[in-house]
Structure formats: C-alpha cells, structure tokens
mmCIF file of N, CA and C in Angstrom:
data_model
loop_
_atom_site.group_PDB
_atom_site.id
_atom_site.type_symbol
_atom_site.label_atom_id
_atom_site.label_comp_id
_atom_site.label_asym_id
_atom_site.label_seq_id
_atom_site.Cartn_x
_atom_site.Cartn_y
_atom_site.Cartn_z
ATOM 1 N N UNK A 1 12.902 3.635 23.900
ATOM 2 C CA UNK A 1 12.256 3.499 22.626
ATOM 3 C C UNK A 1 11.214 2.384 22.723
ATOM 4 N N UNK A 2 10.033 2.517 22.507
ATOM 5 C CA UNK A 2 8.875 1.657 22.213
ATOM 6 C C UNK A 2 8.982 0.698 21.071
ATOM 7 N N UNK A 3 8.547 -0.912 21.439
ATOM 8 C CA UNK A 3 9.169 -2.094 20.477
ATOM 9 C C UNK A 3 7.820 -2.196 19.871
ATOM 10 N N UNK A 4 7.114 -2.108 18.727
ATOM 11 C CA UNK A 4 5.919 -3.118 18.154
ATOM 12 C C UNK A 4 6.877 -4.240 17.758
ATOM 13 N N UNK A 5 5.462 -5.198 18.126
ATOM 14 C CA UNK A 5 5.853 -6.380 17.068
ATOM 15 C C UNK A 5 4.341 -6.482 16.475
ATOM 16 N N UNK A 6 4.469 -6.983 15.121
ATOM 17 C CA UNK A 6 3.003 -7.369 14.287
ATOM 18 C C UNK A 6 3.580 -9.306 14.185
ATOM 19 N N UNK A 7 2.483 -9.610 14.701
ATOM 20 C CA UNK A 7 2.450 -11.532 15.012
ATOM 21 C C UNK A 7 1.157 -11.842 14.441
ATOM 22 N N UNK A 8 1.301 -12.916 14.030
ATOM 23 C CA UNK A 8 -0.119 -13.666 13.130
ATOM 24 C C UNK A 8 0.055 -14.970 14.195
ATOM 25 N N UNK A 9 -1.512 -15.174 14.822
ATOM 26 C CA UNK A 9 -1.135 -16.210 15.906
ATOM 27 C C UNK A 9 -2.281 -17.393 14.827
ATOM 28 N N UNK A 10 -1.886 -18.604 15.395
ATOM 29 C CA UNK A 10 -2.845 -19.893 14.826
ATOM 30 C C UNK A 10 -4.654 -19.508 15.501
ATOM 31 N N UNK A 11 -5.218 -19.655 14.070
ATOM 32 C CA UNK A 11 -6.620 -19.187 14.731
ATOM 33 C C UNK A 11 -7.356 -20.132 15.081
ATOM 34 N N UNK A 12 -8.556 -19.890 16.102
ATOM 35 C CA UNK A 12 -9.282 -20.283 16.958
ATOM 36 C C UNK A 12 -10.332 -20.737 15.752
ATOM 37 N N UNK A 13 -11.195 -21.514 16.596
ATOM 38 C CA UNK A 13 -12.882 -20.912 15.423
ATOM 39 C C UNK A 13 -13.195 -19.505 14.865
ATOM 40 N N UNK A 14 -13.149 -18.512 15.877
ATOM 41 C CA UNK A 14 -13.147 -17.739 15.127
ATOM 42 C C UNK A 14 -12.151 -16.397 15.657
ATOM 43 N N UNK A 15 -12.245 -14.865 14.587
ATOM 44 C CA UNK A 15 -11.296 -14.006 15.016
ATOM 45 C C UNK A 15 -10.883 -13.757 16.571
ATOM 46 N N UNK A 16 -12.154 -13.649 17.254
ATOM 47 C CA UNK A 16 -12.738 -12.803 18.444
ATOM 48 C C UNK A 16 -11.698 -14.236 19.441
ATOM 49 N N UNK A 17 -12.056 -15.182 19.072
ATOM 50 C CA UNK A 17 -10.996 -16.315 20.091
ATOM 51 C C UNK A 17 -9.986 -16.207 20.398
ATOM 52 N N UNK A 18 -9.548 -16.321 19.270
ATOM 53 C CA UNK A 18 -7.896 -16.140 18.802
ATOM 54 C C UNK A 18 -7.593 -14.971 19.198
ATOM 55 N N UNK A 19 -7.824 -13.842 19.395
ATOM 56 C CA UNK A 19 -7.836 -12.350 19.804
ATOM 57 C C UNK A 19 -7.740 -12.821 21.236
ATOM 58 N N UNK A 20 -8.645 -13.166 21.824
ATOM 59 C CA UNK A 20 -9.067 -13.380 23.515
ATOM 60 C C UNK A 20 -8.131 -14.304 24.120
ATOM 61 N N UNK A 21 -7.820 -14.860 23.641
ATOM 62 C CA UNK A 21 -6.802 -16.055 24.217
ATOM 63 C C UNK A 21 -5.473 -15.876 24.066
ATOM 64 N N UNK A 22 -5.134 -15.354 22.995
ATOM 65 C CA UNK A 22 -4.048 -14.355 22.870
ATOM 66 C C UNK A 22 -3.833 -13.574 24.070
ATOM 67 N N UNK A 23 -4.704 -12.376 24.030
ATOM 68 C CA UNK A 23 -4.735 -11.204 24.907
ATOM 69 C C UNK A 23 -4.607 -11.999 26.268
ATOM 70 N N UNK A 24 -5.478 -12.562 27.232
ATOM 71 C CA UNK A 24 -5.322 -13.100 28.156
ATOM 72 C C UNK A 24 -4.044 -14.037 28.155
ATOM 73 N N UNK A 25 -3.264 -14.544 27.695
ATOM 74 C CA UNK A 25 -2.146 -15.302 27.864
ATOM 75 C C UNK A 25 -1.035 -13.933 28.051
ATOM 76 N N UNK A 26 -0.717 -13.480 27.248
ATOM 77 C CA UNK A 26 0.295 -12.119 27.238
ATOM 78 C C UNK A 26 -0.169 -10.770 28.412
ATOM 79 N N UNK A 27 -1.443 -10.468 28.242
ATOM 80 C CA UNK A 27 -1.647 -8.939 28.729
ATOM 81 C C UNK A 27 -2.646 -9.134 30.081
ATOM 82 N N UNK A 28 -2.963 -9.575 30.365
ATOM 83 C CA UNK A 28 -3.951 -9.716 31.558
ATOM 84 C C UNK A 28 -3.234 -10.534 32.615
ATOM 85 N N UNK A 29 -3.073 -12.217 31.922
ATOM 86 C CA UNK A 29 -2.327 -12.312 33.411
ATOM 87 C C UNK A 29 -0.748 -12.666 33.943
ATOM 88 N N UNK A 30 0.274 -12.229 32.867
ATOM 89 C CA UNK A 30 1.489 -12.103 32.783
ATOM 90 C C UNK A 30 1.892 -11.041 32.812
ATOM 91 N N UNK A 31 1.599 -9.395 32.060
ATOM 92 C CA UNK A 31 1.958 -8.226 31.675
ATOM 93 C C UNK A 31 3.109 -8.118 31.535
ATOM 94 N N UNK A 32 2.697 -9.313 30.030
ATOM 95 C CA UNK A 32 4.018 -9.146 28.779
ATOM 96 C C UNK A 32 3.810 -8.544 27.993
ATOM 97 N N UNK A 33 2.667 -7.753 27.283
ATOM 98 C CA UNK A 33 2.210 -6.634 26.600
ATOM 99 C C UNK A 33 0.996 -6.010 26.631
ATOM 100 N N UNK A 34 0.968 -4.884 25.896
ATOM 101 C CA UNK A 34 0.065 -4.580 25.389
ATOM 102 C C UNK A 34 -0.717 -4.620 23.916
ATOM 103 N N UNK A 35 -1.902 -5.532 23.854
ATOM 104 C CA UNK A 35 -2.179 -5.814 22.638
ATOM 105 C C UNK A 35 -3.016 -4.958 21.780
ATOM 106 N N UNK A 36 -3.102 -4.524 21.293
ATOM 107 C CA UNK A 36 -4.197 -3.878 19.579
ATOM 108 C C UNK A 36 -4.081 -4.514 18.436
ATOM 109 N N UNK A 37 -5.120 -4.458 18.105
ATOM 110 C CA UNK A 37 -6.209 -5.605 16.778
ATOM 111 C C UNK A 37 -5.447 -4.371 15.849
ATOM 112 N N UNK A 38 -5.385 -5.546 14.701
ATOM 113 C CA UNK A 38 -4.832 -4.867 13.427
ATOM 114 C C UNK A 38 -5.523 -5.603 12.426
ATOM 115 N N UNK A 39 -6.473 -5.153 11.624
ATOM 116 C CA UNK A 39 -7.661 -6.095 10.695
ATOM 117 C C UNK A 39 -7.163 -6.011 9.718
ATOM 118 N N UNK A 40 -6.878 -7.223 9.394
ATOM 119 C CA UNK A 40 -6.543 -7.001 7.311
ATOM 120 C C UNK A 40 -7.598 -7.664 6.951
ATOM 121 N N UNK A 41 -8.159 -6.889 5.857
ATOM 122 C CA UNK A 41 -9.415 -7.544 5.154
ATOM 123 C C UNK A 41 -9.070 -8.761 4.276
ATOM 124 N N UNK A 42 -10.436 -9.292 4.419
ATOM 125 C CA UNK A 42 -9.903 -10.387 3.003
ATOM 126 C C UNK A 42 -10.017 -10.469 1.987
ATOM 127 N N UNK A 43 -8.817 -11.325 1.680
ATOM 128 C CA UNK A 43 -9.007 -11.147 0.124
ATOM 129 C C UNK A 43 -9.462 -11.867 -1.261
ATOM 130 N N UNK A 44 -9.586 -11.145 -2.054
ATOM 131 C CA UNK A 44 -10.528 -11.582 -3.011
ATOM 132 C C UNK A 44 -9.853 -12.689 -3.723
ATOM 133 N N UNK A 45 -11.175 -13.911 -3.996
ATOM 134 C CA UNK A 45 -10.222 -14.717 -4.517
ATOM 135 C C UNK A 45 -11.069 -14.919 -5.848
ATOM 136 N N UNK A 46 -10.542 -15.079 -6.695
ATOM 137 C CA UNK A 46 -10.803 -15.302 -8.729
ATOM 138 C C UNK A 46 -10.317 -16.172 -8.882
ATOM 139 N N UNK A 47 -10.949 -16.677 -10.398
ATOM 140 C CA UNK A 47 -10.222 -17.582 -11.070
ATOM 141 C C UNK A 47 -8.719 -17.153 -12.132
ATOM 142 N N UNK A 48 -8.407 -17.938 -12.933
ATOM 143 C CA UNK A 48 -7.231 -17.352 -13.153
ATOM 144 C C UNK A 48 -7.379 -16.618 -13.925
ATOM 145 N N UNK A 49 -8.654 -17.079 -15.050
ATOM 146 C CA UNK A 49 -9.173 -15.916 -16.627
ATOM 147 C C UNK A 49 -9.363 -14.446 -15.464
ATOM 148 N N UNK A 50 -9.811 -14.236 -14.286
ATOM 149 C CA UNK A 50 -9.675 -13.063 -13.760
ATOM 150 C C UNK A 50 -8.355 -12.502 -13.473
ATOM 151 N N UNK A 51 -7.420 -13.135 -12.998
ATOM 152 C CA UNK A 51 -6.312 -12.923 -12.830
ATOM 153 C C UNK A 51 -5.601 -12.482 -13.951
ATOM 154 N N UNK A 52 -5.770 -13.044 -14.652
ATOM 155 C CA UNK A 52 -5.194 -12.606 -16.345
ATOM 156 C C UNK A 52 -5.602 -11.439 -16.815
ATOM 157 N N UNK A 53 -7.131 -11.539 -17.226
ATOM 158 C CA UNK A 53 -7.469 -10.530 -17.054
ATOM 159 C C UNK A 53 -7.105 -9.270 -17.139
ATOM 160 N N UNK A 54 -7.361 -8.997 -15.321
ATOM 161 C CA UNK A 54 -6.197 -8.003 -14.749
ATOM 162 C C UNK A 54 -5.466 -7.688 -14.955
ATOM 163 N N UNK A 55 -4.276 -8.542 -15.073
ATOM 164 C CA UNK A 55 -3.201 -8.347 -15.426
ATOM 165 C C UNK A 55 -2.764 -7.614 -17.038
ATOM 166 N N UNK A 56 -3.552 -8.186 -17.650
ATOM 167 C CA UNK A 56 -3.804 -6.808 -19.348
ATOM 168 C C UNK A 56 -4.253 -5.793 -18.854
ATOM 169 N N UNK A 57 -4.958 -6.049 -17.960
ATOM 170 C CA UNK A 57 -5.703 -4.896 -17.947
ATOM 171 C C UNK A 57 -4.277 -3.396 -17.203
ATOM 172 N N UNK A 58 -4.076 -3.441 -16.387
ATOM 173 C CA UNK A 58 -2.673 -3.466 -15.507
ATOM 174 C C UNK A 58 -1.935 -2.757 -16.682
ATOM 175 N N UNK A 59 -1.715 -3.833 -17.464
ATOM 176 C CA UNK A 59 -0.309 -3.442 -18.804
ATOM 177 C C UNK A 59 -0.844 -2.679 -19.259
ATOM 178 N N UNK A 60 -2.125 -2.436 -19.928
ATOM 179 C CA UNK A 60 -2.959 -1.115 -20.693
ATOM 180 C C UNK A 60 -2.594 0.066 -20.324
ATOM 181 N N UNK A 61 -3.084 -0.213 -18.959
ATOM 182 C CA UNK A 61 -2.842 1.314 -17.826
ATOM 183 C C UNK A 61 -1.763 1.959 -17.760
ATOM 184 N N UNK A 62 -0.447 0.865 -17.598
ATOM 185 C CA UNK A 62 0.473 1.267 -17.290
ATOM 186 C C UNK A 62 1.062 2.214 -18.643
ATOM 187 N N UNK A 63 1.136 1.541 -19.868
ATOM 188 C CA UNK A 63 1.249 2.057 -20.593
ATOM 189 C C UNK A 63 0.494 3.492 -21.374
ATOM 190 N N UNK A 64 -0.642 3.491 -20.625
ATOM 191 C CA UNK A 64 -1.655 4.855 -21.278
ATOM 192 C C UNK A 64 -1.102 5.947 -20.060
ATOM 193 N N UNK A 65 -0.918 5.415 -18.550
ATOM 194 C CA UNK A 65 -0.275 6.808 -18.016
ATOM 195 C C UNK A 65 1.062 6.482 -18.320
ATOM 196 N N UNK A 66 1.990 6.441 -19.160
ATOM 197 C CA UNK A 66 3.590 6.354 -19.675
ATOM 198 C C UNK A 66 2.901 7.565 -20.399
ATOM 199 N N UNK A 67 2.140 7.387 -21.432
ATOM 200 C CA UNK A 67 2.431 7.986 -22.805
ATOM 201 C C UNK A 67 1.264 9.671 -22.466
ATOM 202 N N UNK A 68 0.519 9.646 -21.586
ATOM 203 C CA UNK A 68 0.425 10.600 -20.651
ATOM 204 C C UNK A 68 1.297 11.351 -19.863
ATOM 205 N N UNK A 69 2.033 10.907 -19.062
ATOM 206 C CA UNK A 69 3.103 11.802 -18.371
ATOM 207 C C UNK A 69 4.144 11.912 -19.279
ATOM 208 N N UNK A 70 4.385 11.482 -20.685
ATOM 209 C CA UNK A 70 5.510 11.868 -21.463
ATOM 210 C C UNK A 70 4.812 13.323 -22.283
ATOM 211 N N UNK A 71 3.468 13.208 -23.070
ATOM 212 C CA UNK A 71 2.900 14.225 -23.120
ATOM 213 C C UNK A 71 3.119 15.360 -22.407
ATOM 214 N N UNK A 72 2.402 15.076 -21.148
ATOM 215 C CA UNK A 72 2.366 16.161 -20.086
ATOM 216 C C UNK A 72 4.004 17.134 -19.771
ATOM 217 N N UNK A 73 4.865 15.823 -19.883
ATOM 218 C CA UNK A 73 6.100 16.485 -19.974
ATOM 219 C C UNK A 73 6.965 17.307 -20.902
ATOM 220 N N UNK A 74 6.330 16.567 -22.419
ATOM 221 C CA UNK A 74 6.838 17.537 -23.656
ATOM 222 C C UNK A 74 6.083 19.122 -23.786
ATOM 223 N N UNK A 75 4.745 19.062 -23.142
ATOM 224 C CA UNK A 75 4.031 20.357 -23.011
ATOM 225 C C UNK A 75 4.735 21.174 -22.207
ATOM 226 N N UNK A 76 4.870 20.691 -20.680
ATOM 227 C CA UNK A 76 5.634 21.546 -20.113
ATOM 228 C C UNK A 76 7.068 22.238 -20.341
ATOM 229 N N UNK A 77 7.551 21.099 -21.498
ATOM 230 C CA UNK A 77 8.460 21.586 -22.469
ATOM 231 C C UNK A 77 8.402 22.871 -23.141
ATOM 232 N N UNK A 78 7.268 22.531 -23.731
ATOM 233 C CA UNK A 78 6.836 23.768 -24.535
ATOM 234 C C UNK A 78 6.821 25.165 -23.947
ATOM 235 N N UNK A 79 6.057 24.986 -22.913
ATOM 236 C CA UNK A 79 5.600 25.976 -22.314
ATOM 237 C C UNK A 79 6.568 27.063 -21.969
ATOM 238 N N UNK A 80 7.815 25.972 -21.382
ATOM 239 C CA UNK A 80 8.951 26.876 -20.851
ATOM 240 C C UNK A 80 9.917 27.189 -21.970
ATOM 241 N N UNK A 81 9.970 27.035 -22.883
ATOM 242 C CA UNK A 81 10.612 27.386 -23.735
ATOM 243 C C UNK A 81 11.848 27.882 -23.890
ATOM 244 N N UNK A 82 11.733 29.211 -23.006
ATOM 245 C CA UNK A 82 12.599 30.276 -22.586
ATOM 246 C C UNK A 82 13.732 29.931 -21.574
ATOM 247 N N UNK A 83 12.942 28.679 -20.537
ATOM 248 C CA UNK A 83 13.097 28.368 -18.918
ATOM 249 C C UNK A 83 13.645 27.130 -19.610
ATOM 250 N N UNK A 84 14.167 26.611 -20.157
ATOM 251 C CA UNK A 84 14.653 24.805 -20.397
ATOM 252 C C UNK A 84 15.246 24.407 -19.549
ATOM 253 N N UNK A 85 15.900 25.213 -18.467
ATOM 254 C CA UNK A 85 16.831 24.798 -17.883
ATOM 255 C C UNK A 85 16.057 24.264 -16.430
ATOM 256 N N UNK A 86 14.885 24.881 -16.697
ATOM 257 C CA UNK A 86 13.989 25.165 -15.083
ATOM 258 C C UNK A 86 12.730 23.690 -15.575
ATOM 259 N N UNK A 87 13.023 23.171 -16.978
ATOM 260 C CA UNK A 87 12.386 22.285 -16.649
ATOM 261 C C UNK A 87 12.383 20.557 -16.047
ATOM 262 N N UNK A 88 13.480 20.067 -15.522
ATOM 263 C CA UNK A 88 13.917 18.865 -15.005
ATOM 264 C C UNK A 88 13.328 19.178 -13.236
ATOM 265 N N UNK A 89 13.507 20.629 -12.465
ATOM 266 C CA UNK A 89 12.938 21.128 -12.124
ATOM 267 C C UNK A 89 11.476 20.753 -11.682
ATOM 268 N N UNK A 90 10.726 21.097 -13.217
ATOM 269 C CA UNK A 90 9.290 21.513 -12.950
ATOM 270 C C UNK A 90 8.597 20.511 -12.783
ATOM 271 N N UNK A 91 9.137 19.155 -13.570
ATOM 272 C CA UNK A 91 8.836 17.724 -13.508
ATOM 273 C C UNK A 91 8.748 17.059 -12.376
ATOM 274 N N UNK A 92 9.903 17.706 -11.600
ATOM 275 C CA UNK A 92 9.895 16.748 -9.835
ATOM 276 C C UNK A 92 8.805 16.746 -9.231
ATOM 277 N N UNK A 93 8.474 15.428 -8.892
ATOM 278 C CA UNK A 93 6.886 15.247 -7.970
ATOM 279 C C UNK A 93 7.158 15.459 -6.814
ATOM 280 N N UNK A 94 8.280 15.287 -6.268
ATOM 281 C CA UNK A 94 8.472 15.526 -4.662
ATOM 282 C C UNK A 94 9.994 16.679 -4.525
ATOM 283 N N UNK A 95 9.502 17.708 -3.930
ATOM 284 C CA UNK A 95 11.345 18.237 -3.937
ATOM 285 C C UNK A 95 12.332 18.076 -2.858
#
C-alpha cells in the first residue's frame, strides 16, 4: 500500500526555495521520497465589518435555500399525491 504524507515545511524567501531544498534533502540525495507540489492559494484577508458581513450574509442564504427545499418538497408532495408513500423516496439526493 502506498503512504502520502501532506507536510508544511518552514519557508525559505520564497515558495520555489523551500520546495528545492526540501526536494534535494529527501528525494535526490537520500531517496527518502518522492515529492509533488500541492498549491493552496491564498487567502483573503478583510476586515472584520467584512467578516460580519458575510456572515449575515451566509444566515440569509442559508435560510432562503431552507424555505426553498421545504417548498420544493411540499410540491413534490403534491404532485404525488397518489404515491405518498414513494415520496421520502423521491426527496433522497443520493441513493
């Protein structure tokens, strides 16, 4: 079975260093692994009125698709009328 590990090493000046010095300590002249770059972008930084913000903003949403998929669900109610039994069913997002 094949092991990853994901490691965050102390950085250099810059990415490309820290990458290179890495790699050459482990994979070139020991062959203690094999390395591949894994990029996480960065991230955005705000103040807190943004953060807040967001965060209403977030609660809005959450609450407008609630009262959407309860809709959507009393329709499909409707629809089946006949089928009630087939609708707990029809609701499942994954089967």
């Amino acid at each position: 079975m094949t092991e990853y590990w994901l490691i965050s090493a102390p950085g250099d000046k810059t990415c490309q260093q820290t990458w290179e010095t890495m790699n050459n300590l482990t994979s070139k002249q020991n062959s203690l692994s094999v390395n591949y770059k894994f990029h996480i972008p960065d991230l955005k930084v705000g103040t807190l009125d943004q953060l807040v913000g967001l965060s209403d903003d977030l609660g809005k949403l959450d609450a407008f698709v609630e009262q959407v998929t309860r809709k959507v669900s009393s329709y499909l109610g409707e629809v089946l009328e006949d089928q009630r039994d087939k609708l707990q069913e029809n609701l499942m997002a994954n089967n």
